[in-house]
PDB file of C-alpha atoms in Angstrom:
ATOM      1  CA  MET A   1     -67.728  49.550 -67.553  1.00  0.00           C
ATOM      2  CA  GLN A   2     -65.094  47.819 -65.385  1.00  0.00           C
ATOM      3  CA  THR A   3     -65.520  48.781 -61.674  1.00  0.00           C
ATOM      4  CA  PHE A   4     -62.378  48.931 -59.367  1.00  0.00           C
ATOM      5  CA  ARG A   5     -62.229  48.080 -55.508  1.00  0.00           C
ATOM      6  CA  VAL A   6     -60.499  50.654 -53.526  1.00  0.00           C
ATOM      7  CA  ILE A   7     -58.162  49.411 -51.036  1.00  0.00           C
ATOM      8  CA  HIS A   8     -57.534  51.386 -48.096  1.00  0.00           C
ATOM      9  CA  ASN A   9     -54.093  51.250 -46.330  1.00  0.00           C
ATOM     10  CA  CYS A  10     -55.441  49.972 -43.053  1.00  0.00           C
ATOM     11  CA  TYR A  11     -58.823  48.510 -41.771  1.00  0.00           C
ATOM     12  CA  THR A  12     -61.098  50.788 -39.837  1.00  0.00           C
ATOM     13  CA  PRO A  13     -61.924  50.279 -36.062  1.00  0.00           C
ATOM     14  CA  LYS A  14     -65.130  48.858 -36.927  1.00  0.00           C
ATOM     15  CA  GLU A  15     -63.718  46.640 -39.590  1.00  0.00           C
ATOM     16  CA  THR A  16     -60.907  45.486 -37.005  1.00  0.00           C
ATOM     17  CA  VAL A  17     -63.507  44.452 -34.331  1.00  0.00           C
ATOM     18  CA  GLU A  18     -65.414  42.395 -37.068  1.00  0.00           C
ATOM     19  CA  LEU A  19     -61.773  40.752 -37.813  1.00  0.00           C
ATOM     20  CA  CYS A  20     -61.503  40.175 -34.290  1.00  0.00           C
ATOM     21  CA  SER A  21     -64.980  38.450 -34.021  1.00  0.00           C
ATOM     22  CA  ARG A  22     -64.206  36.073 -36.773  1.00  0.00           C
ATOM     23  CA  ALA A  23     -60.887  35.294 -35.306  1.00  0.00           C
ATOM     24  CA  GLY A  24     -62.428  34.477 -32.218  1.00  0.00           C
ATOM     25  CA  VAL A  25     -64.676  31.807 -33.756  1.00  0.00           C
ATOM     26  CA  MET A  26     -62.090  30.536 -36.030  1.00  0.00           C
ATOM     27  CA  LYS A  27     -59.524  29.936 -32.815  1.00  0.00           C
ATOM     28  CA  ALA A  28     -62.310  28.483 -30.523  1.00  0.00           C
ATOM     29  CA  ASN A  29     -63.546  25.916 -33.095  1.00  0.00           C
ATOM     30  CA  MET A  30     -60.158  24.399 -33.814  1.00  0.00           C
ATOM     31  CA  ARG A  31     -59.517  21.135 -32.928  1.00  0.00           C
ATOM     32  CA  ILE A  32     -58.648  20.693 -29.120  1.00  0.00           C
ATOM     33  CA  ASP A  33     -55.298  19.079 -30.026  1.00  0.00           C
ATOM     34  CA  LYS A  34     -54.240  21.842 -32.339  1.00  0.00           C
ATOM     35  CA  ILE A  35     -55.411  24.635 -29.749  1.00  0.00           C
ATOM     36  CA  PHE A  36     -53.287  23.184 -27.068  1.00  0.00           C
ATOM     37  CA  VAL A  37     -50.106  22.989 -29.621  1.00  0.00           C
ATOM     38  CA  SER A  38     -50.532  26.503 -30.729  1.00  0.00           C
ATOM     39  CA  SER A  39     -50.802  27.809 -27.360  1.00  0.00           C
ATOM     40  CA  PHE A  40     -48.205  25.412 -26.309  1.00  0.00           C
ATOM     41  CA  MET A  41     -45.865  27.288 -29.011  1.00  0.00           C
ATOM     42  CA  ALA A  42     -47.190  30.663 -27.959  1.00  0.00           C
ATOM     43  CA  GLY A  43     -45.873  29.927 -24.398  1.00  0.00           C
ATOM     44  CA  CYS A  44     -42.619  28.900 -25.809  1.00  0.00           C
ATOM     45  CA  LEU A  45     -42.041  31.781 -28.039  1.00  0.00           C
ATOM     46  CA  LEU A  46     -43.016  34.312 -24.952  1.00  0.00           C
ATOM     47  CA  SER A  47     -40.595  32.480 -22.963  1.00  0.00           C
ATOM     48  CA  PHE A  48     -37.609  33.239 -25.185  1.00  0.00           C
ATOM     49  CA  ALA A  49     -38.330  36.716 -24.991  1.00  0.00           C
ATOM     50  CA  CYS A  50     -38.669  36.613 -21.084  1.00  0.00           C
ATOM     51  CA  ALA A  51     -35.298  35.321 -20.781  1.00  0.00           C
ATOM     52  CA  ALA A  52     -33.853  37.596 -23.173  1.00  0.00           C
ATOM     53  CA  VAL A  53     -35.286  40.366 -21.047  1.00  0.00           C
ATOM     54  CA  LEU A  54     -33.754  38.844 -17.704  1.00  0.00           C
ATOM     55  CA  ILE A  55     -30.189  38.694 -19.142  1.00  0.00           C
ATOM     56  CA  THR A  56     -30.513  42.235 -20.617  1.00  0.00           C
ATOM     57  CA  ASN A  57     -31.655  43.412 -17.420  1.00  0.00           C
ATOM     58  CA  THR A  58     -28.712  41.875 -15.513  1.00  0.00           C
ATOM     59  CA  ALA A  59     -26.691  45.126 -15.033  1.00  0.00           C
ATOM     60  CA  PRO A  60     -26.080  45.907 -11.425  1.00  0.00           C
ATOM     61  CA  TRP A  61     -24.664  49.395 -11.932  1.00  0.00           C
ATOM     62  CA  TYR A  62     -27.690  50.285 -14.081  1.00  0.00           C
ATOM     63  CA  GLN A  63     -30.136  48.966 -11.741  1.00  0.00           C
ATOM     64  CA  GLU A  64     -28.671  51.098  -9.120  1.00  0.00           C
ATOM     65  CA  ASN A  65     -28.088  54.249 -10.854  1.00  0.00           C
ATOM     66  CA  ALA A  66     -30.249  54.115 -13.968  1.00  0.00           C
ATOM     67  CA  PRO A  67     -33.191  51.724 -13.456  1.00  0.00           C
ATOM     68  CA  GLY A  68     -35.477  53.302 -16.168  1.00  0.00           C
ATOM     69  CA  LEU A  69     -32.978  53.214 -18.748  1.00  0.00           C
ATOM     70  CA  ILE A  70     -32.119  49.682 -18.181  1.00  0.00           C
ATOM     71  CA  ARG A  71     -35.720  48.671 -18.110  1.00  0.00           C
ATOM     72  CA  MET A  72     -36.261  50.609 -21.128  1.00  0.00           C
ATOM     73  CA  ILE A  73     -33.738  48.498 -22.966  1.00  0.00           C
ATOM     74  CA  GLY A  74     -35.206  45.345 -21.994  1.00  0.00           C
ATOM     75  CA  ALA A  75     -38.810  46.594 -23.116  1.00  0.00           C
ATOM     76  CA  LEU A  76     -37.366  47.306 -26.646  1.00  0.00           C
ATOM     77  CA  ILE A  77     -36.341  43.949 -26.724  1.00  0.00           C
ATOM     78  CA  PHE A  78     -39.257  41.846 -25.357  1.00  0.00           C
ATOM     79  CA  PRO A  79     -41.964  42.512 -27.976  1.00  0.00           C
ATOM     80  CA  PHE A  80     -40.386  40.205 -30.547  1.00  0.00           C
ATOM     81  CA  GLY A  81     -41.991  37.468 -28.389  1.00  0.00           C
ATOM     82  CA  LEU A  82     -45.348  38.747 -29.252  1.00  0.00           C
ATOM     83  CA  VAL A  83     -44.673  39.558 -32.821  1.00  0.00           C
ATOM     84  CA  SER A  84     -43.540  35.881 -33.376  1.00  0.00           C
ATOM     85  CA  ILE A  85     -46.728  34.948 -31.727  1.00  0.00           C
ATOM     86  CA  VAL A  86     -49.034  37.168 -33.785  1.00  0.00           C
ATOM     87  CA  VAL A  87     -47.590  36.305 -37.063  1.00  0.00           C
ATOM     88  CA  THR A  88     -47.437  32.542 -36.592  1.00  0.00           C
ATOM     89  CA  GLY A  89     -50.992  32.509 -35.446  1.00  0.00           C
ATOM     90  CA  SER A  90     -50.121  30.905 -32.134  1.00  0.00           C
ATOM     91  CA  ASP A  91     -52.560  31.286 -29.291  1.00  0.00           C
ATOM     92  CA  LEU A  92     -52.103  33.082 -26.059  1.00  0.00           C
ATOM     93  CA  CYS A  93     -54.944  32.785 -23.398  1.00  0.00           C
ATOM     94  CA  THR A  94     -54.670  36.564 -22.946  1.00  0.00           C
ATOM     95  CA  GLY A  95     -55.364  37.219 -26.450  1.00  0.00           C
ATOM     96  CA  SER A  96     -58.144  34.999 -26.345  1.00  0.00           C
ATOM     97  CA  PHE A  97     -59.747  37.063 -23.465  1.00  0.00           C
ATOM     98  CA  MET A  98     -60.342  39.635 -26.155  1.00  0.00           C
ATOM     99  CA  PHE A  99     -61.059  37.728 -29.320  1.00  0.00           C
ATOM    100  CA  THR A 100     -63.442  35.291 -27.772  1.00  0.00           C
ATOM    101  CA  THR A 101     -65.221  37.708 -25.788  1.00  0.00           C
ATOM    102  CA  ILE A 102     -65.976  39.869 -28.862  1.00  0.00           C
ATOM    103  CA  SER A 103     -67.290  36.446 -30.626  1.00  0.00           C
ATOM    104  CA  VAL A 104     -69.564  35.874 -27.869  1.00  0.00           C
ATOM    105  CA  LEU A 105     -71.084  39.443 -27.719  1.00  0.00           C
ATOM    106  CA  HIS A 106     -71.339  39.248 -31.365  1.00  0.00           C
ATOM    107  CA  ARG A 107     -73.504  35.848 -30.801  1.00  0.00           C
ATOM    108  CA  ARG A 108     -71.120  33.942 -33.139  1.00  0.00           C
ATOM    109  CA  LEU A 109     -69.821  31.875 -30.344  1.00  0.00           C
ATOM    110  CA  SER A 110     -71.211  30.255 -27.003  1.00  0.00           C
ATOM    111  CA  PRO A 111     -69.968  31.298 -23.806  1.00  0.00           C
ATOM    112  CA  LEU A 112     -68.914  27.721 -23.183  1.00  0.00           C
ATOM    113  CA  LYS A 113     -66.938  27.379 -26.038  1.00  0.00           C
ATOM    114  CA  MET A 114     -65.346  30.449 -25.151  1.00  0.00           C
ATOM    115  CA  LEU A 115     -64.428  29.249 -21.607  1.00  0.00           C
ATOM    116  CA  GLN A 116     -63.054  25.883 -23.035  1.00  0.00           C
ATOM    117  CA  HIS A 117     -60.557  27.933 -25.149  1.00  0.00           C
ATOM    118  CA  TRP A 118     -59.427  29.962 -22.379  1.00  0.00           C
ATOM    119  CA  VAL A 119     -58.792  26.743 -20.149  1.00  0.00           C
ATOM    120  CA  ILE A 120     -57.021  25.026 -22.950  1.00  0.00           C
ATOM    121  CA  THR A 121     -54.718  27.899 -23.879  1.00  0.00           C
ATOM    122  CA  PHE A 122     -54.090  28.584 -20.493  1.00  0.00           C
ATOM    123  CA  PHE A 123     -52.539  25.247 -19.607  1.00  0.00           C
ATOM    124  CA  GLY A 124     -50.988  25.052 -23.185  1.00  0.00           C
ATOM    125  CA  ASN A 125     -49.154  28.536 -22.487  1.00  0.00           C
ATOM    126  CA  LEU A 126     -48.133  27.032 -18.911  1.00  0.00           C
ATOM    127  CA  ALA A 127     -46.771  23.834 -20.740  1.00  0.00           C
ATOM    128  CA  GLY A 128     -44.886  25.766 -23.045  1.00  0.00           C
ATOM    129  CA  SER A 129     -43.484  28.363 -20.814  1.00  0.00           C
ATOM    130  CA  LEU A 130     -42.317  25.568 -18.427  1.00  0.00           C
ATOM    131  CA  PHE A 131     -40.737  23.582 -21.174  1.00  0.00           C
ATOM    132  CA  VAL A 132     -38.651  26.578 -22.318  1.00  0.00           C
ATOM    133  CA  MET A 133     -37.802  27.633 -18.572  1.00  0.00           C
ATOM    134  CA  ALA A 134     -36.731  24.379 -17.285  1.00  0.00           C
ATOM    135  CA  ILE A 135     -35.399  22.228 -20.432  1.00  0.00           C
ATOM    136  CA  ILE A 136     -34.064  24.902 -22.857  1.00  0.00           C
ATOM    137  CA  ILE A 137     -32.852  27.631 -20.341  1.00  0.00           C
ATOM    138  CA  GLY A 138     -32.831  25.663 -17.089  1.00  0.00           C
ATOM    139  CA  TYR A 139     -30.861  22.470 -17.951  1.00  0.00           C
ATOM    140  CA  GLY A 140     -29.234  24.278 -20.500  1.00  0.00           C
ATOM    141  CA  GLY A 141     -27.741  26.350 -18.121  1.00  0.00           C
ATOM    142  CA  THR A 142     -28.376  29.602 -19.563  1.00  0.00           C
ATOM    143  CA  LEU A 143     -28.830  31.231 -16.194  1.00  0.00           C
ATOM    144  CA  ASP A 144     -26.315  29.559 -14.255  1.00  0.00           C
ATOM    145  CA  VAL A 145     -23.982  32.336 -14.023  1.00  0.00           C
ATOM    146  CA  ALA A 146     -24.137  33.904 -10.603  1.00  0.00           C
ATOM    147  CA  ALA A 147     -25.187  37.442 -11.610  1.00  0.00           C
ATOM    148  CA  TYR A 148     -28.077  35.900 -13.723  1.00  0.00           C
ATOM    149  CA  ARG A 149     -29.390  33.856 -10.934  1.00  0.00           C
ATOM    150  CA  SER A 150     -29.113  36.905  -8.379  1.00  0.00           C
ATOM    151  CA  TRP A 151     -31.086  38.948 -10.898  1.00  0.00           C
ATOM    152  CA  VAL A 152     -33.687  36.141 -11.599  1.00  0.00           C
ATOM    153  CA  GLU A 153     -34.367  35.898  -7.882  1.00  0.00           C
ATOM    154  CA  SER A 154     -34.550  39.713  -7.308  1.00  0.00           C
ATOM    155  CA  PHE A 155     -37.125  40.273 -10.340  1.00  0.00           C
ATOM    156  CA  ALA A 156     -39.326  37.670  -9.003  1.00  0.00           C
ATOM    157  CA  ASN A 157     -39.357  38.821  -5.704  1.00  0.00           C
ATOM    158  CA  THR A 158     -40.330  42.333  -7.131  1.00  0.00           C
ATOM    159  CA  LYS A 159     -43.242  40.596  -8.903  1.00  0.00           C
ATOM    160  CA  VAL A 160     -44.516  38.259  -6.175  1.00  0.00           C
ATOM    161  CA  VAL A 161     -43.156  39.184  -2.868  1.00  0.00           C
ATOM    162  CA  THR A 162     -43.107  42.892  -2.835  1.00  0.00           C
ATOM    163  CA  PRO A 163     -46.691  43.913  -4.112  1.00  0.00           C
ATOM    164  CA  GLU A 164     -49.938  43.393  -2.437  1.00  0.00           C
ATOM    165  CA  TRP A 165     -52.513  40.928  -4.107  1.00  0.00           C
ATOM    166  CA  HIS A 166     -54.536  43.792  -5.377  1.00  0.00           C
ATOM    167  CA  MET A 167     -51.615  45.675  -6.976  1.00  0.00           C
ATOM    168  CA  ILE A 168     -50.641  42.624  -8.960  1.00  0.00           C
ATOM    169  CA  PHE A 169     -54.441  42.440 -10.188  1.00  0.00           C
ATOM    170  CA  LEU A 170     -54.463  46.078 -11.119  1.00  0.00           C
ATOM    171  CA  ARG A 171     -51.087  45.687 -13.018  1.00  0.00           C
ATOM    172  CA  GLY A 172     -52.674  42.574 -14.732  1.00  0.00           C
ATOM    173  CA  ILE A 173     -55.367  44.775 -16.075  1.00  0.00           C
ATOM    174  CA  GLY A 174     -52.943  47.270 -17.624  1.00  0.00           C
ATOM    175  CA  ALA A 175     -50.797  44.554 -19.055  1.00  0.00           C
ATOM    176  CA  ASN A 176     -53.426  42.849 -21.074  1.00  0.00           C
ATOM    177  CA  TRP A 177     -54.964  46.139 -21.849  1.00  0.00           C
ATOM    178  CA  LEU A 178     -51.863  46.921 -23.836  1.00  0.00           C
ATOM    179  CA  VAL A 179     -51.261  43.654 -25.051  1.00  0.00           C
ATOM    180  CA  CYS A 180     -54.732  43.170 -26.333  1.00  0.00           C
ATOM    181  CA  LEU A 181     -54.394  46.648 -27.906  1.00  0.00           C
ATOM    182  CA  ALA A 182     -51.247  45.424 -29.772  1.00  0.00           C
ATOM    183  CA  CYS A 183     -53.059  42.543 -31.112  1.00  0.00           C
ATOM    184  CA  PHE A 184     -56.106  44.932 -32.198  1.00  0.00           C
ATOM    185  CA  LEU A 185     -53.809  47.314 -33.828  1.00  0.00           C
ATOM    186  CA  ALA A 186     -52.015  44.368 -35.702  1.00  0.00           C
ATOM    187  CA  GLY A 187     -55.349  43.537 -36.758  1.00  0.00           C
ATOM    188  CA  MET A 188     -55.770  46.776 -38.508  1.00  0.00           C
ATOM    189  CA  ALA A 189     -52.568  46.260 -40.764  1.00  0.00           C
ATOM    190  CA  ARG A 190     -52.525  44.595 -44.020  1.00  0.00           C
ATOM    191  CA  GLU A 191     -49.100  43.855 -44.258  1.00  0.00           C
ATOM    192  CA  TYR A 192     -46.101  42.539 -42.154  1.00  0.00           C
ATOM    193  CA  PHE A 193     -44.163  45.547 -41.406  1.00  0.00           C
ATOM    194  CA  SER A 194     -47.202  47.253 -40.120  1.00  0.00           C
ATOM    195  CA  LYS A 195     -48.233  44.533 -37.977  1.00  0.00           C
ATOM    196  CA  VAL A 196     -44.708  44.597 -36.366  1.00  0.00           C
ATOM    197  CA  VAL A 197     -44.917  48.290 -35.638  1.00  0.00           C
ATOM    198  CA  ALA A 198     -48.454  48.002 -34.144  1.00  0.00           C
ATOM    199  CA  ILE A 199     -47.476  45.304 -31.846  1.00  0.00           C
ATOM    200  CA  TRP A 200     -44.183  46.870 -30.662  1.00  0.00           C
ATOM    201  CA  TRP A 201     -44.962  49.965 -28.927  1.00  0.00           C
ATOM    202  CA  PRO A 202     -48.065  48.833 -26.718  1.00  0.00           C
ATOM    203  CA  THR A 203     -45.975  45.738 -25.730  1.00  0.00           C
ATOM    204  CA  PHE A 204     -43.031  47.913 -25.143  1.00  0.00           C
ATOM    205  CA  ALA A 205     -45.073  50.206 -22.843  1.00  0.00           C
ATOM    206  CA  PHE A 206     -46.522  47.226 -20.557  1.00  0.00           C
ATOM    207  CA  VAL A 207     -43.046  46.012 -19.885  1.00  0.00           C
ATOM    208  CA  LEU A 208     -41.551  49.424 -19.180  1.00  0.00           C
ATOM    209  CA  LEU A 209     -44.196  49.839 -16.757  1.00  0.00           C
ATOM    210  CA  GLY A 210     -43.861  46.686 -14.990  1.00  0.00           C
ATOM    211  CA  PHE A 211     -47.047  45.291 -15.438  1.00  0.00           C
ATOM    212  CA  ASP A 212     -47.996  41.559 -14.651  1.00  0.00           C
ATOM    213  CA  HIS A 213     -48.766  39.475 -17.802  1.00  0.00           C
ATOM    214  CA  VAL A 214     -49.834  36.020 -16.461  1.00  0.00           C
ATOM    215  CA  VAL A 215     -48.071  34.016 -19.275  1.00  0.00           C
ATOM    216  CA  ALA A 216     -45.023  36.230 -19.092  1.00  0.00           C
ATOM    217  CA  ASN A 217     -44.916  35.291 -15.296  1.00  0.00           C
ATOM    218  CA  MET A 218     -45.142  31.724 -16.135  1.00  0.00           C
ATOM    219  CA  PHE A 219     -41.629  32.231 -17.310  1.00  0.00           C
ATOM    220  CA  PHE A 220     -40.307  34.701 -14.621  1.00  0.00           C
ATOM    221  CA  ILE A 221     -41.461  33.375 -11.249  1.00  0.00           C
ATOM    222  CA  PRO A 222     -40.874  29.501 -11.984  1.00  0.00           C
ATOM    223  CA  ALA A 223     -37.464  30.473 -13.162  1.00  0.00           C
ATOM    224  CA  ALA A 224     -36.743  31.748  -9.807  1.00  0.00           C
ATOM    225  CA  ILE A 225     -38.389  28.700  -8.163  1.00  0.00           C
ATOM    226  CA  PHE A 226     -36.185  26.430 -10.287  1.00  0.00           C
ATOM    227  CA  LEU A 227     -33.035  28.214  -9.406  1.00  0.00           C
ATOM    228  CA  GLY A 228     -33.950  27.885  -5.673  1.00  0.00           C
ATOM    229  CA  SER A 229     -35.372  31.112  -4.649  1.00  0.00           C
ATOM    230  CA  PRO A 230     -36.118  30.789  -0.679  1.00  0.00           C
ATOM    231  CA  LYS A 231     -39.110  33.227  -0.622  1.00  0.00           C
ATOM    232  CA  ILE A 232     -41.344  31.878  -3.458  1.00  0.00           C
ATOM    233  CA  THR A 233     -43.114  28.458  -3.294  1.00  0.00           C
ATOM    234  CA  VAL A 234     -45.297  27.014  -6.045  1.00  0.00           C
ATOM    235  CA  GLY A 235     -48.307  27.561  -3.712  1.00  0.00           C
ATOM    236  CA  TYR A 236     -47.387  30.915  -3.131  1.00  0.00           C
ATOM    237  CA  TYR A 237     -46.838  31.847  -6.557  1.00  0.00           C
ATOM    238  CA  ILE A 238     -50.168  30.622  -7.471  1.00  0.00           C
ATOM    239  CA  TRP A 239     -51.851  32.461  -5.018  1.00  0.00           C
ATOM    240  CA  LYS A 240     -49.892  35.524  -4.945  1.00  0.00           C
ATOM    241  CA  SER A 241     -49.252  36.015  -8.626  1.00  0.00           C
ATOM    242  CA  MET A 242     -50.908  33.805 -11.228  1.00  0.00           C
ATOM    243  CA  ILE A 243     -54.431  34.248  -9.814  1.00  0.00           C
ATOM    244  CA  PRO A 244     -54.432  37.802  -9.457  1.00  0.00           C
ATOM    245  CA  ALA A 245     -52.573  38.390 -12.790  1.00  0.00           C
ATOM    246  CA  LEU A 246     -55.014  36.016 -14.570  1.00  0.00           C
ATOM    247  CA  LEU A 247     -58.055  37.882 -13.174  1.00  0.00           C
ATOM    248  CA  GLY A 248     -56.405  41.118 -14.101  1.00  0.00           C
ATOM    249  CA  ASN A 249     -55.480  40.027 -17.536  1.00  0.00           C
ATOM    250  CA  ILE A 250     -59.343  38.951 -18.226  1.00  0.00           C
ATOM    251  CA  VAL A 251     -60.672  42.235 -17.140  1.00  0.00           C
ATOM    252  CA  GLY A 252     -58.015  44.182 -19.044  1.00  0.00           C
ATOM    253  CA  GLY A 253     -58.310  42.100 -22.295  1.00  0.00           C
ATOM    254  CA  GLY A 254     -61.973  41.151 -21.991  1.00  0.00           C
ATOM    255  CA  LEU A 255     -63.439  44.269 -20.721  1.00  0.00           C
ATOM    256  CA  PHE A 256     -61.028  47.290 -21.469  1.00  0.00           C
ATOM    257  CA  VAL A 257     -60.506  46.086 -25.060  1.00  0.00           C
ATOM    258  CA  GLY A 258     -63.032  43.472 -26.393  1.00  0.00           C
ATOM    259  CA  VAL A 259     -66.307  44.867 -24.619  1.00  0.00           C
ATOM    260  CA  VAL A 260     -65.384  48.675 -25.187  1.00  0.00           C
ATOM    261  CA  TYR A 261     -64.580  48.216 -29.076  1.00  0.00           C
ATOM    262  CA  TRP A 262     -67.589  45.825 -29.546  1.00  0.00           C
ATOM    263  CA  TYR A 263     -69.692  48.474 -27.731  1.00  0.00           C
ATOM    264  CA  LEU A 264     -68.419  51.338 -29.707  1.00  0.00           C
ATOM    265  CA  TYR A 265     -68.516  49.634 -33.351  1.00  0.00           C
ATOM    266  CA  LEU A 266     -70.823  46.717 -33.431  1.00  0.00           C
ATOM    267  CA  SER A 267     -73.441  47.088 -30.289  1.00  0.00           C
ATOM    268  CA  GLY A 268     -76.767  47.867 -31.786  1.00  0.00           C
ATOM    269  CA  ASP A 269     -75.800  47.724 -35.305  1.00  0.00           C
ATOM    270  CA  SER A 270     -77.560  44.628 -36.994  1.00  0.00           C
ATOM    271  CA  ASN A 271     -76.094  45.284 -40.466  1.00  0.00           C
ATOM    272  CA  PRO A 272     -73.178  42.971 -41.770  1.00  0.00           C
ATOM    273  CA  THR A 273     -69.810  44.319 -41.657  1.00  0.00           C
ATOM    274  CA  PRO A 274     -68.073  43.876 -45.068  1.00  0.00           C
ATOM    275  CA  ILE A 275     -64.515  43.417 -45.182  1.00  0.00           C
ATOM    276  CA  ASP A 276     -62.833  44.357 -48.764  1.00  0.00           C
ATOM    277  CA  GLY A 277     -66.456  44.041 -49.960  1.00  0.00           C
ATOM    278  CA  ASP A 278     -66.856  40.516 -48.652  1.00  0.00           C
ATOM    279  CA  ILE A 279     -69.616  39.545 -45.832  1.00  0.00           C
ATOM    280  CA  TRP A 280     -68.926  36.605 -43.217  1.00  0.00           C
ATOM    281  CA  ALA A 281     -71.060  34.041 -44.528  1.00  0.00           C
ATOM    282  CA  SER A 282     -73.046  33.321 -41.532  1.00  0.00           C
ATOM    283  CA  ASP A 283     -74.311  36.916 -41.429  1.00  0.00           C
ATOM    284  CA  SER A 284     -76.857  35.872 -44.043  1.00  0.00           C
ATOM    285  CA  ALA A 285     -78.504  33.947 -41.417  1.00  0.00           C
ATOM    286  CA  PRO A 286     -77.389  35.293 -38.047  1.00  0.00           C
ATOM    287  CA  LEU A 287     -77.071  32.857 -35.190  1.00  0.00           C
ATOM    288  CA  VAL A 288     -79.080  33.275 -32.062  1.00  0.00           C
ATOM    289  CA  GLY A 289     -77.270  31.385 -28.979  1.00  0.00           C
ATOM    290  CA  HIS A 290     -74.158  29.801 -30.172  1.00  0.00           C
ATOM    291  CA  ALA A 291     -71.978  29.023 -32.893  1.00  0.00           C
ATOM    292  CA  PRO A 292     -72.140  25.632 -34.769  1.00  0.00           C
ATOM    293  CA  THR A 293     -69.452  22.941 -34.349  1.00  0.00           C
ATOM    294  CA  ASP A 294     -67.473  24.267 -37.413  1.00  0.00           C
ATOM    295  CA  PRO A 295     -66.713  27.996 -37.568  1.00  0.00           C
ATOM    296  CA  PRO A 296     -68.729  29.526 -40.621  1.00  0.00           C
ATOM    297  CA  MET A 297     -66.275  30.375 -43.281  1.00  0.00           C
ATOM    298  CA  HIS A 298     -66.152  32.304 -46.623  1.00  0.00           C
ATOM    299  CA  ASP A 299     -66.523  30.114 -49.857  1.00  0.00           C
ATOM    300  CA  ASN A 300     -63.284  32.109 -50.875  1.00  0.00           C
ATOM    301  CA  SER A 301     -60.623  30.752 -48.600  1.00  0.00           C
ATOM    302  CA  SER A 302     -58.085  33.261 -49.968  1.00  0.00           C
ATOM    303  CA  SER A 303     -59.924  36.541 -49.225  1.00  0.00           C
ATOM    304  CA  PRO A 304     -58.012  39.118 -47.588  1.00  0.00           C
ATOM    305  CA  GLN A 305     -60.047  39.183 -44.557  1.00  0.00           C
ATOM    306  CA  SER A 306     -59.820  35.325 -43.930  1.00  0.00           C
ATOM    307  CA  LYS A 307     -55.975  35.516 -43.926  1.00  0.00           C
ATOM    308  CA  SER A 308     -56.157  38.549 -41.612  1.00  0.00           C
ATOM    309  CA  ALA A 309     -58.459  36.579 -39.071  1.00  0.00           C
ATOM    310  CA  GLU A 310     -56.119  33.480 -39.390  1.00  0.00           C
ATOM    311  CA  ASN A 311     -52.951  35.897 -38.483  1.00  0.00           C
ATOM    312  CA  MET A 312     -54.333  37.519 -35.308  1.00  0.00           C
ATOM    313  CA  VAL A 313     -53.393  35.986 -31.927  1.00  0.00           C
TER     314      VAL A 313
END
């Protein structure tokens, strides 16, 4: 008698946490040069979205009379950056805060390997952001029009100068909570269009609410410095914006998404979690402590869950 495997239209929350755990192991065990290049590309892709939002929001009448409307329009545009990152498999450090945290809690990855991935992706994202900001946008003259230059400086001031340190930290929590939720929801999807929709709306909400994403700010704030902002220096940006946003992003993605969903669906459950009937190879001999040098992989490299893990940011 022939048996049939039933494929549901999306992965369950528990299966998605399992996929995130596998993705974290795969990403953290990539070669260091590939991690850096992947994160460099992620910084570039997000910077294109940041530049598009800056130009969209350069609307003085709307900023004065309908600021919510023009921010909403910019927020509708921005998610194409995260969509591009997720579907190309590039690495954002903010996504790593969720993926690798789950892998460590699942005892598939060492904390040291996790921190290494955080550091490499952070500096890779920074390099990519600065490359697009300075070389493509800056020397390319994209923001040379007076109205654009004025808005870039004004926007940077609202991000760095106006809020207090603790405000940026709290906004950082909200930003990566929503960004990692977008990545998590994308992991539930089985096909491209569903991934796009899953990513779009949480990302839209983070931009609409004006939260602080450390990688997005790697474009916004240096752009103002590049154009000669008198109120923001490199040191002031690092202390007042980069550090609190980074710490907030770690809490938002690592704790409020990674730890919470691991606790709800994997904590205390010693049984392997199959995906489409297949079990992660290492679950037949659970690791205690840390993962091996090479990430455990299925013998069937074309299995659905392997493809899903590879396509998660």
